[in-house]
Coordinates of C-alpha atoms and ligand atoms in Angstrom, one line a residue:
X1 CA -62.3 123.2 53.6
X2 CA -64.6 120.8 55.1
X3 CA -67.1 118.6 53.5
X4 CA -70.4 118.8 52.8
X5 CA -73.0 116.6 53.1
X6 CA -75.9 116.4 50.3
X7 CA -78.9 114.5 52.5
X8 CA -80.8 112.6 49.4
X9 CA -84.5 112.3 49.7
X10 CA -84.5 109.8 47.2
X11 CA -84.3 107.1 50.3
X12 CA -86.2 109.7 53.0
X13 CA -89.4 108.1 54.5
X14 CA -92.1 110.2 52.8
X15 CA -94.5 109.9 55.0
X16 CA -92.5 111.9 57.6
X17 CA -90.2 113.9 55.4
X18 CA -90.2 116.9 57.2
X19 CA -88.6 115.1 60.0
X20 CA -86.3 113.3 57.7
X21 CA -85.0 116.5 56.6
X22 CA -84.9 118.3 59.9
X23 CA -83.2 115.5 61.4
X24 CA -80.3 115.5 58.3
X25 CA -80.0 119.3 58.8
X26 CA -79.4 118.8 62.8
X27 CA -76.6 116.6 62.0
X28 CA -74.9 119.4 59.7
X29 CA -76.2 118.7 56.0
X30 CA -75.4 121.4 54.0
X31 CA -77.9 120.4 51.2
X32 CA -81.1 118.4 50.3
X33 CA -80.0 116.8 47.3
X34 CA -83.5 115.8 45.0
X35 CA -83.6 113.3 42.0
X36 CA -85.5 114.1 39.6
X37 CA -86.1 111.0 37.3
X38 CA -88.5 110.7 34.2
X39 CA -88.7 106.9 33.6
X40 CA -86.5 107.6 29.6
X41 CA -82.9 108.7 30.7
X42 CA -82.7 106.1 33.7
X43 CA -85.5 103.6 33.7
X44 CA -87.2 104.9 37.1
X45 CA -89.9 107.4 37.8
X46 CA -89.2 110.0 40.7
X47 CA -90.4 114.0 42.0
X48 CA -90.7 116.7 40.0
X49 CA -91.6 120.7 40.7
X50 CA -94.0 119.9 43.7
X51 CA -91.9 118.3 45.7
X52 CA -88.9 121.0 45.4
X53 CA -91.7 123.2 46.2
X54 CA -92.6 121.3 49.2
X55 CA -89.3 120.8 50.9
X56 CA -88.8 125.0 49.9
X57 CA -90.9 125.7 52.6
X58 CA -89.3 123.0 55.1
X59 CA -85.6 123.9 54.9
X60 CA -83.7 127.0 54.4
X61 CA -80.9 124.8 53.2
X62 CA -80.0 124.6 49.3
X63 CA -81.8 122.6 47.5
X64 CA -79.5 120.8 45.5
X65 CA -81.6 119.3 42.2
X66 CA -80.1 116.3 40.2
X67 CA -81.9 115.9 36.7
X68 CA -81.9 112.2 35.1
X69 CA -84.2 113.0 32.3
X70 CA -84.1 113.8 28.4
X71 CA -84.5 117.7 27.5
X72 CA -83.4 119.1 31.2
X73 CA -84.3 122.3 29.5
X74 CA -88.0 122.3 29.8
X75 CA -87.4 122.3 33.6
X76 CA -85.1 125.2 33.7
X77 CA -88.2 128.1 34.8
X78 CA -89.9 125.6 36.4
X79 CA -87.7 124.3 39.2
X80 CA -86.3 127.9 39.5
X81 CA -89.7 128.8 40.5
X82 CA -89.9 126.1 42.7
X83 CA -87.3 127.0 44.9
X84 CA -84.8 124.9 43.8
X85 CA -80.8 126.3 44.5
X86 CA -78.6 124.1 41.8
X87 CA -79.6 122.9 38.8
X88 CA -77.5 119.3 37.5
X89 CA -78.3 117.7 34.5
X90 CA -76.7 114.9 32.1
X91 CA -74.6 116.5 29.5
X92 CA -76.1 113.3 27.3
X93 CA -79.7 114.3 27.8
X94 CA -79.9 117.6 25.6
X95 CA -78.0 119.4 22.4
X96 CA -77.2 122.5 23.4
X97 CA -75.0 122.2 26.8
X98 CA -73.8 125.4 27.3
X99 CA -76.8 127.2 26.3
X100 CA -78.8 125.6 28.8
X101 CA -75.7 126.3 31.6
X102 CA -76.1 129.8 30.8
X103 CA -80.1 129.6 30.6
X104 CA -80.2 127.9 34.3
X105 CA -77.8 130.8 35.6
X106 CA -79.9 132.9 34.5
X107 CA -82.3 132.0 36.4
X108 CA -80.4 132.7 39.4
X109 CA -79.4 128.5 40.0
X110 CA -76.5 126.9 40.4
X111 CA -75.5 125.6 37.1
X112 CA -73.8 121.6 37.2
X113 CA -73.0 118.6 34.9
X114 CA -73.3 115.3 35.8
X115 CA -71.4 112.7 34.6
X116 CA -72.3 108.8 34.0
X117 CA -69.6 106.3 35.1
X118 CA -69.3 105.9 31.3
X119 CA -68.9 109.5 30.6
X120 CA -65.8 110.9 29.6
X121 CA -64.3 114.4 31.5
X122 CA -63.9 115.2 27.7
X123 CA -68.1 116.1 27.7
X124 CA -67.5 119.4 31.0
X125 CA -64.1 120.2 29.4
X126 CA -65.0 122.7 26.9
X127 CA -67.9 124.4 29.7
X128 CA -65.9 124.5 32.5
X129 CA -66.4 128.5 33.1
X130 CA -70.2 127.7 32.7
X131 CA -69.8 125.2 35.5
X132 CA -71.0 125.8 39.4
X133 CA -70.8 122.1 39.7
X134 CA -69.5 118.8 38.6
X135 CA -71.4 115.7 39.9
X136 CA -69.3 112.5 39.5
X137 CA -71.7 109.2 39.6
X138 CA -70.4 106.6 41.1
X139 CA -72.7 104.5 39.8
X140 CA -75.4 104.2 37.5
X141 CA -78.3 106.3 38.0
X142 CA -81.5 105.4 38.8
X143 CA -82.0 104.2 42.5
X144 CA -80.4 104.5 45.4
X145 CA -78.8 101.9 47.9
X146 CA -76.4 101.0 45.1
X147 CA -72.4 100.0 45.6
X148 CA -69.7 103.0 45.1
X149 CA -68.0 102.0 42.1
X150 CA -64.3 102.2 42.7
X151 CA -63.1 103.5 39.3
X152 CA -65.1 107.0 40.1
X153 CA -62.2 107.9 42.8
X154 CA -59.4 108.3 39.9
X155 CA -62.2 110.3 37.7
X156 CA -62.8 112.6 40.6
X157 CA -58.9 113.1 41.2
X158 CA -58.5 114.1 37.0
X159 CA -61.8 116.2 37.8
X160 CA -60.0 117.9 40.9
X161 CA -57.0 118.5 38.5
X162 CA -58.6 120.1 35.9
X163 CA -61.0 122.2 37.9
X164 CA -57.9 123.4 40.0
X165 CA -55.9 124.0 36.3
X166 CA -58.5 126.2 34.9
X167 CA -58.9 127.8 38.3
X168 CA -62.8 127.2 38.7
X169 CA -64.6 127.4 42.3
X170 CA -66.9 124.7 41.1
X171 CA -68.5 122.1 44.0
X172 CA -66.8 118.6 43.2
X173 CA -69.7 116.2 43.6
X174 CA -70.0 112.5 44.1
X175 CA -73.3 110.5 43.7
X176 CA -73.7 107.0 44.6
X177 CA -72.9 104.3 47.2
X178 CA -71.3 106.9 49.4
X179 CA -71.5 105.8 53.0
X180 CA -69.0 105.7 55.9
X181 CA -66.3 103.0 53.8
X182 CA -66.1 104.7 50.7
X183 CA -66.4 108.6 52.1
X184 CA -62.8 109.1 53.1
X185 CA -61.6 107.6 49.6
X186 CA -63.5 110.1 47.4
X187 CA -62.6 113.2 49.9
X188 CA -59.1 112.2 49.8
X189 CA -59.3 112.1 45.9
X190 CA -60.4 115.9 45.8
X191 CA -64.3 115.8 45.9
X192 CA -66.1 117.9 48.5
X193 CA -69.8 117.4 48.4
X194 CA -71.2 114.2 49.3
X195 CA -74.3 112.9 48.3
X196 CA -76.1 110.4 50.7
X197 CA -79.0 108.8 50.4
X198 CA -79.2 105.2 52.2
X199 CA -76.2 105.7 54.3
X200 CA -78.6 108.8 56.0
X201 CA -82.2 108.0 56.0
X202 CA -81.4 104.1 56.0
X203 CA -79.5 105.0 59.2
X204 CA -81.9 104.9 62.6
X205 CA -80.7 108.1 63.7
X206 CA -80.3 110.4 60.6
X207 CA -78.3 113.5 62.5
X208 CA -75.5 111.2 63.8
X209 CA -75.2 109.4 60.6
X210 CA -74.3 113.0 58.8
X211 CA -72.3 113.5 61.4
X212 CA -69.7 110.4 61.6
X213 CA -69.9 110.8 57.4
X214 CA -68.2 114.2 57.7
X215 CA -65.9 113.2 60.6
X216 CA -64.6 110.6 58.0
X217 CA -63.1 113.6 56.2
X218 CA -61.5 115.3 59.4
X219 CA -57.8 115.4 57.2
X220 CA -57.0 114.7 53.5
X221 CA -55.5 111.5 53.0
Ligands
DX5_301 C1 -78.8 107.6 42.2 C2 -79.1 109.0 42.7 C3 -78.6 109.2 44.0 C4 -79.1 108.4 45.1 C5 -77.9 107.9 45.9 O1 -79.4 107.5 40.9 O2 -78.6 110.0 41.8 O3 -78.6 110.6 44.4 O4 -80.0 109.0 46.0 O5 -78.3 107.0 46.8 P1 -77.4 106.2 47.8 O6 -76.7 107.1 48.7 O7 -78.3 105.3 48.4 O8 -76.4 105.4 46.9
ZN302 ZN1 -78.5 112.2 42.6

Protein backbone atom coordinates (compact mmCIF):
# COMPACT_ATOMS: atom_id res chain seq x y z
CA UNK A 1 0.00 0.00 0.00
CA UNK A 2 1.30 3.35 -0.73
CA UNK A 3 0.23 6.65 0.61
CA UNK A 4 -1.86 9.03 -0.37
CA UNK A 5 -1.64 12.48 -0.44
CA UNK A 6 -4.80 14.79 0.35
CA UNK A 7 -3.59 18.43 -1.34
CA UNK A 8 -5.56 20.99 1.06
CA UNK A 9 -6.86 24.09 -0.56
CA UNK A 10 -7.32 25.57 2.63
CA UNK A 11 -3.63 27.15 2.07
CA UNK A 12 -3.90 27.09 -2.12
CA UNK A 13 -3.38 30.69 -3.62
CA UNK A 14 -6.99 31.44 -4.81
CA UNK A 15 -6.34 33.61 -7.11
CA UNK A 16 -4.64 30.81 -9.24
CA UNK A 17 -6.26 27.65 -7.89
CA UNK A 18 -6.56 25.94 -10.87
CA UNK A 19 -2.85 25.83 -11.13
CA UNK A 20 -2.55 25.03 -7.48
CA UNK A 21 -4.47 22.05 -8.07
CA UNK A 22 -3.06 20.93 -11.32
CA UNK A 23 0.31 21.35 -9.98
CA UNK A 24 -0.61 19.01 -6.58
CA UNK A 25 -2.14 16.46 -9.01
CA UNK A 26 1.24 16.39 -11.30
CA UNK A 27 3.08 15.54 -8.29
CA UNK A 28 0.69 12.45 -7.52
CA UNK A 29 -2.11 13.79 -5.09
CA UNK A 30 -4.64 11.35 -4.87
CA UNK A 31 -7.20 13.87 -3.44
CA UNK A 32 -8.19 17.61 -3.03
CA UNK A 33 -9.02 17.71 0.46
CA UNK A 34 -11.71 21.05 1.19
CA UNK A 35 -12.54 22.58 4.67
CA UNK A 36 -15.55 23.43 5.08
CA UNK A 37 -15.78 25.82 8.20
CA UNK A 38 -18.89 27.76 9.58
CA UNK A 39 -17.36 30.25 12.00
CA UNK A 40 -19.63 27.96 15.30
CA UNK A 41 -17.85 24.48 15.48
CA UNK A 42 -14.20 26.04 14.96
CA UNK A 43 -14.09 29.83 15.15
CA UNK A 44 -13.11 30.46 11.34
CA UNK A 45 -15.16 31.05 8.29
CA UNK A 46 -14.27 28.95 5.05
CA UNK A 47 -15.95 27.39 1.31
CA UNK A 48 -19.01 25.95 1.05
CA UNK A 49 -21.04 24.23 -2.06
CA UNK A 50 -19.58 26.62 -4.76
CA UNK A 51 -16.28 26.11 -4.38
CA UNK A 52 -16.60 22.02 -4.41
CA UNK A 53 -18.46 22.88 -7.43
CA UNK A 54 -15.72 24.82 -8.82
CA UNK A 55 -12.75 22.56 -8.33
CA UNK A 56 -15.52 19.63 -9.84
CA UNK A 57 -14.96 20.88 -13.01
CA UNK A 58 -10.97 21.30 -12.51
CA UNK A 59 -9.91 17.85 -11.35
CA UNK A 60 -11.14 14.43 -11.91
CA UNK A 61 -9.55 13.64 -8.60
CA UNK A 62 -11.79 12.88 -5.45
CA UNK A 63 -12.75 15.52 -3.76
CA UNK A 64 -12.25 14.74 -0.36
CA UNK A 65 -14.78 17.24 1.92
CA UNK A 66 -13.91 17.86 5.68
CA UNK A 67 -16.93 19.41 7.58
CA UNK A 68 -16.10 21.69 10.86
CA UNK A 69 -19.58 22.95 11.38
CA UNK A 70 -22.68 22.26 13.66
CA UNK A 71 -25.63 20.08 11.87
CA UNK A 72 -23.31 18.48 8.95
CA UNK A 73 -26.69 17.18 7.93
CA UNK A 74 -28.07 20.04 6.17
CA UNK A 75 -25.07 19.73 3.76
CA UNK A 76 -25.57 16.13 3.01
CA UNK A 77 -27.69 16.83 -0.77
CA UNK A 78 -25.97 19.74 -1.15
CA UNK A 79 -22.29 18.91 -1.43
CA UNK A 80 -23.37 15.51 -3.15
CA UNK A 81 -24.69 17.67 -5.78
CA UNK A 82 -21.75 19.56 -5.89
CA UNK A 83 -19.47 17.08 -6.85
CA UNK A 84 -18.08 16.33 -3.78
CA UNK A 85 -16.50 12.40 -3.34
CA UNK A 86 -16.22 11.90 0.74
CA UNK A 87 -18.20 13.37 3.14
CA UNK A 88 -16.25 13.89 6.90
CA UNK A 89 -17.88 15.41 9.66
CA UNK A 90 -17.34 15.83 13.59
CA UNK A 91 -19.14 13.11 15.44
CA UNK A 92 -19.65 16.23 18.13
CA UNK A 93 -21.48 18.48 15.68
CA UNK A 94 -24.91 16.53 15.20
CA UNK A 95 -27.35 13.85 17.27
CA UNK A 96 -27.89 11.32 15.14
CA UNK A 97 -24.32 9.83 13.82
CA UNK A 98 -25.18 6.93 12.17
CA UNK A 99 -28.17 8.11 10.58
CA UNK A 100 -26.40 10.78 8.87
CA UNK A 101 -23.44 8.01 7.82
CA UNK A 102 -26.03 6.14 6.23
CA UNK A 103 -27.93 9.40 4.78
CA UNK A 104 -24.33 10.67 3.09
CA UNK A 105 -23.90 6.91 1.56
CA UNK A 106 -26.83 7.26 0.25
CA UNK A 107 -26.00 9.75 -1.65
CA UNK A 108 -23.35 7.93 -3.25
CA UNK A 109 -20.26 9.80 -0.83
CA UNK A 110 -17.79 8.52 0.96
CA UNK A 111 -19.03 8.47 4.51
CA UNK A 112 -16.04 9.57 7.45
CA UNK A 113 -15.71 10.73 11.14
CA UNK A 114 -13.43 13.06 12.20
CA UNK A 115 -12.04 13.09 15.39
CA UNK A 116 -10.79 16.23 17.59
CA UNK A 117 -7.39 15.67 19.47
CA UNK A 118 -9.76 15.63 22.44
CA UNK A 119 -12.02 13.02 21.10
CA UNK A 120 -12.14 9.75 22.32
CA UNK A 121 -11.96 6.39 19.61
CA UNK A 122 -14.96 5.51 21.97
CA UNK A 123 -17.33 8.17 19.67
CA UNK A 124 -16.46 5.84 15.76
CA UNK A 125 -16.48 2.65 17.84
CA UNK A 126 -20.02 1.69 17.76
CA UNK A 127 -20.22 2.96 13.61
CA UNK A 128 -17.39 1.49 12.44
CA UNK A 129 -19.36 -0.64 9.53
CA UNK A 130 -20.89 2.88 8.62
CA UNK A 131 -17.37 4.20 8.24
CA UNK A 132 -15.49 4.84 4.62
CA UNK A 133 -13.18 7.02 6.69
CA UNK A 134 -11.58 7.95 9.88
CA UNK A 135 -9.80 11.43 9.95
CA UNK A 136 -7.46 11.72 12.92
CA UNK A 137 -6.71 15.65 13.82
CA UNK A 138 -3.71 16.26 14.75
CA UNK A 139 -4.47 19.36 15.85
CA UNK A 140 -7.18 21.63 16.49
CA UNK A 141 -9.26 22.57 13.70
CA UNK A 142 -9.63 25.71 12.32
CA UNK A 143 -6.60 26.91 10.22
CA UNK A 144 -3.89 25.58 8.67
CA UNK A 145 -0.01 25.97 9.12
CA UNK A 146 -0.48 24.62 12.59
CA UNK A 147 2.20 22.08 14.52
CA UNK A 148 1.38 18.07 14.30
CA UNK A 149 0.59 17.25 17.72
CA UNK A 150 2.56 14.32 18.78
CA UNK A 151 0.00 12.48 20.91
CA UNK A 152 -2.22 11.85 17.43
CA UNK A 153 0.53 9.13 16.30
CA UNK A 154 -0.53 6.58 19.29
CA UNK A 155 -4.40 7.43 18.49
CA UNK A 156 -3.81 6.60 14.88
CA UNK A 157 -1.97 3.24 15.82
CA UNK A 158 -5.26 2.14 18.37
CA UNK A 159 -7.33 3.47 15.29
CA UNK A 160 -5.25 1.06 12.87
CA UNK A 161 -5.95 -1.64 15.49
CA UNK A 162 -9.32 -1.42 15.68
CA UNK A 163 -10.13 -0.87 12.09
CA UNK A 164 -7.83 -3.95 11.24
CA UNK A 165 -9.95 -6.05 14.34
CA UNK A 166 -13.28 -5.29 12.93
CA UNK A 167 -11.91 -5.95 9.44
CA UNK A 168 -13.08 -2.50 7.84
CA UNK A 169 -11.36 -1.10 4.48
CA UNK A 170 -11.82 2.34 5.90
CA UNK A 171 -9.14 5.29 4.64
CA UNK A 172 -7.02 6.05 7.96
CA UNK A 173 -6.72 9.81 7.79
CA UNK A 174 -4.46 12.42 9.44
CA UNK A 175 -5.23 16.24 9.47
CA UNK A 176 -2.85 18.76 10.69
CA UNK A 177 0.78 19.82 10.71
CA UNK A 178 1.67 17.04 8.41
CA UNK A 179 4.77 17.93 6.40
CA UNK A 180 7.98 16.11 5.53
CA UNK A 181 9.22 15.61 9.70
CA UNK A 182 6.20 14.36 10.95
CA UNK A 183 4.97 12.20 7.65
CA UNK A 184 6.99 9.11 8.14
CA UNK A 185 5.79 8.98 11.97
CA UNK A 186 2.09 8.88 11.29
CA UNK A 187 2.62 6.34 8.16
CA UNK A 188 4.59 4.16 10.33
CA UNK A 189 1.76 4.29 13.02
CA UNK A 190 -0.84 2.83 10.46
CA UNK A 191 -2.46 5.91 8.74
CA UNK A 192 -2.56 6.13 4.90
CA UNK A 193 -3.97 9.36 3.66
CA UNK A 194 -2.27 12.41 4.35
CA UNK A 195 -3.67 15.61 4.46
CA UNK A 196 -1.39 18.62 3.42
CA UNK A 197 -2.05 21.88 3.28
CA UNK A 198 1.06 24.33 4.01
CA UNK A 199 3.65 21.79 3.57
CA UNK A 200 2.15 21.74 -0.46
CA UNK A 201 0.96 25.07 -1.48
CA UNK A 202 3.38 26.89 1.08
CA UNK A 203 6.00 24.92 -0.89
CA UNK A 204 7.46 26.92 -4.25
CA UNK A 205 7.04 24.08 -6.26
CA UNK A 206 3.75 22.22 -5.32
CA UNK A 207 4.39 18.82 -7.53
CA UNK A 208 7.74 18.08 -5.94
CA UNK A 209 6.62 18.91 -2.56
CA UNK A 210 3.82 15.87 -2.94
CA UNK A 211 6.29 14.05 -4.20
CA UNK A 212 9.22 13.99 -1.45
CA UNK A 213 5.96 13.72 1.11
CA UNK A 214 5.05 10.33 -0.28
CA UNK A 215 8.73 9.20 -0.74
CA UNK A 216 8.90 9.69 3.14
CA UNK A 217 6.65 6.61 3.36
CA UNK A 218 8.72 4.44 0.78
CA UNK A 219 8.79 1.38 3.82
CA UNK A 220 6.84 1.09 7.13
CA UNK A 221 8.89 1.87 10.00
C1 LIG B 1 -7.22 22.28 9.84
C2 LIG B 1 -7.71 21.70 8.55
C3 LIG B 1 -6.64 21.13 7.71
C4 LIG B 1 -5.63 22.11 7.19
C5 LIG B 1 -4.30 21.47 7.40
O1 LIG B 1 -8.28 22.82 10.53
O2 LIG B 1 -8.67 20.67 8.79
O3 LIG B 1 -7.17 20.35 6.64
O4 LIG B 1 -5.77 22.44 5.84
O5 LIG B 1 -3.35 22.43 7.15
P1 LIG B 1 -1.79 22.20 7.38
O6 LIG B 1 -1.38 21.08 6.48
O7 LIG B 1 -1.23 23.51 7.02
O8 LIG B 1 -1.61 21.85 8.84
ZN1 LIG C 1 -9.23 19.24 7.04
Amino acid sequence: MSARIAASVLSADLGRLRDQVEQAVAGGAEWIHVDVMDGHFVPNLTFGAPLIRALRRMTDRPLDVHLMVRKPEHYIAEFAEAGATGFTFHPEATIHVQRQLAAVREQGMRAGLALNPASPISLIEEVVPDLDLVLVMSVNPGYGGQSYLPAATDKIRRIRALLDSRRSGAALAVDGGINLDTISEAWGAGADTFVAGTAVFGAADPAAAVRDLRRRCAVRV
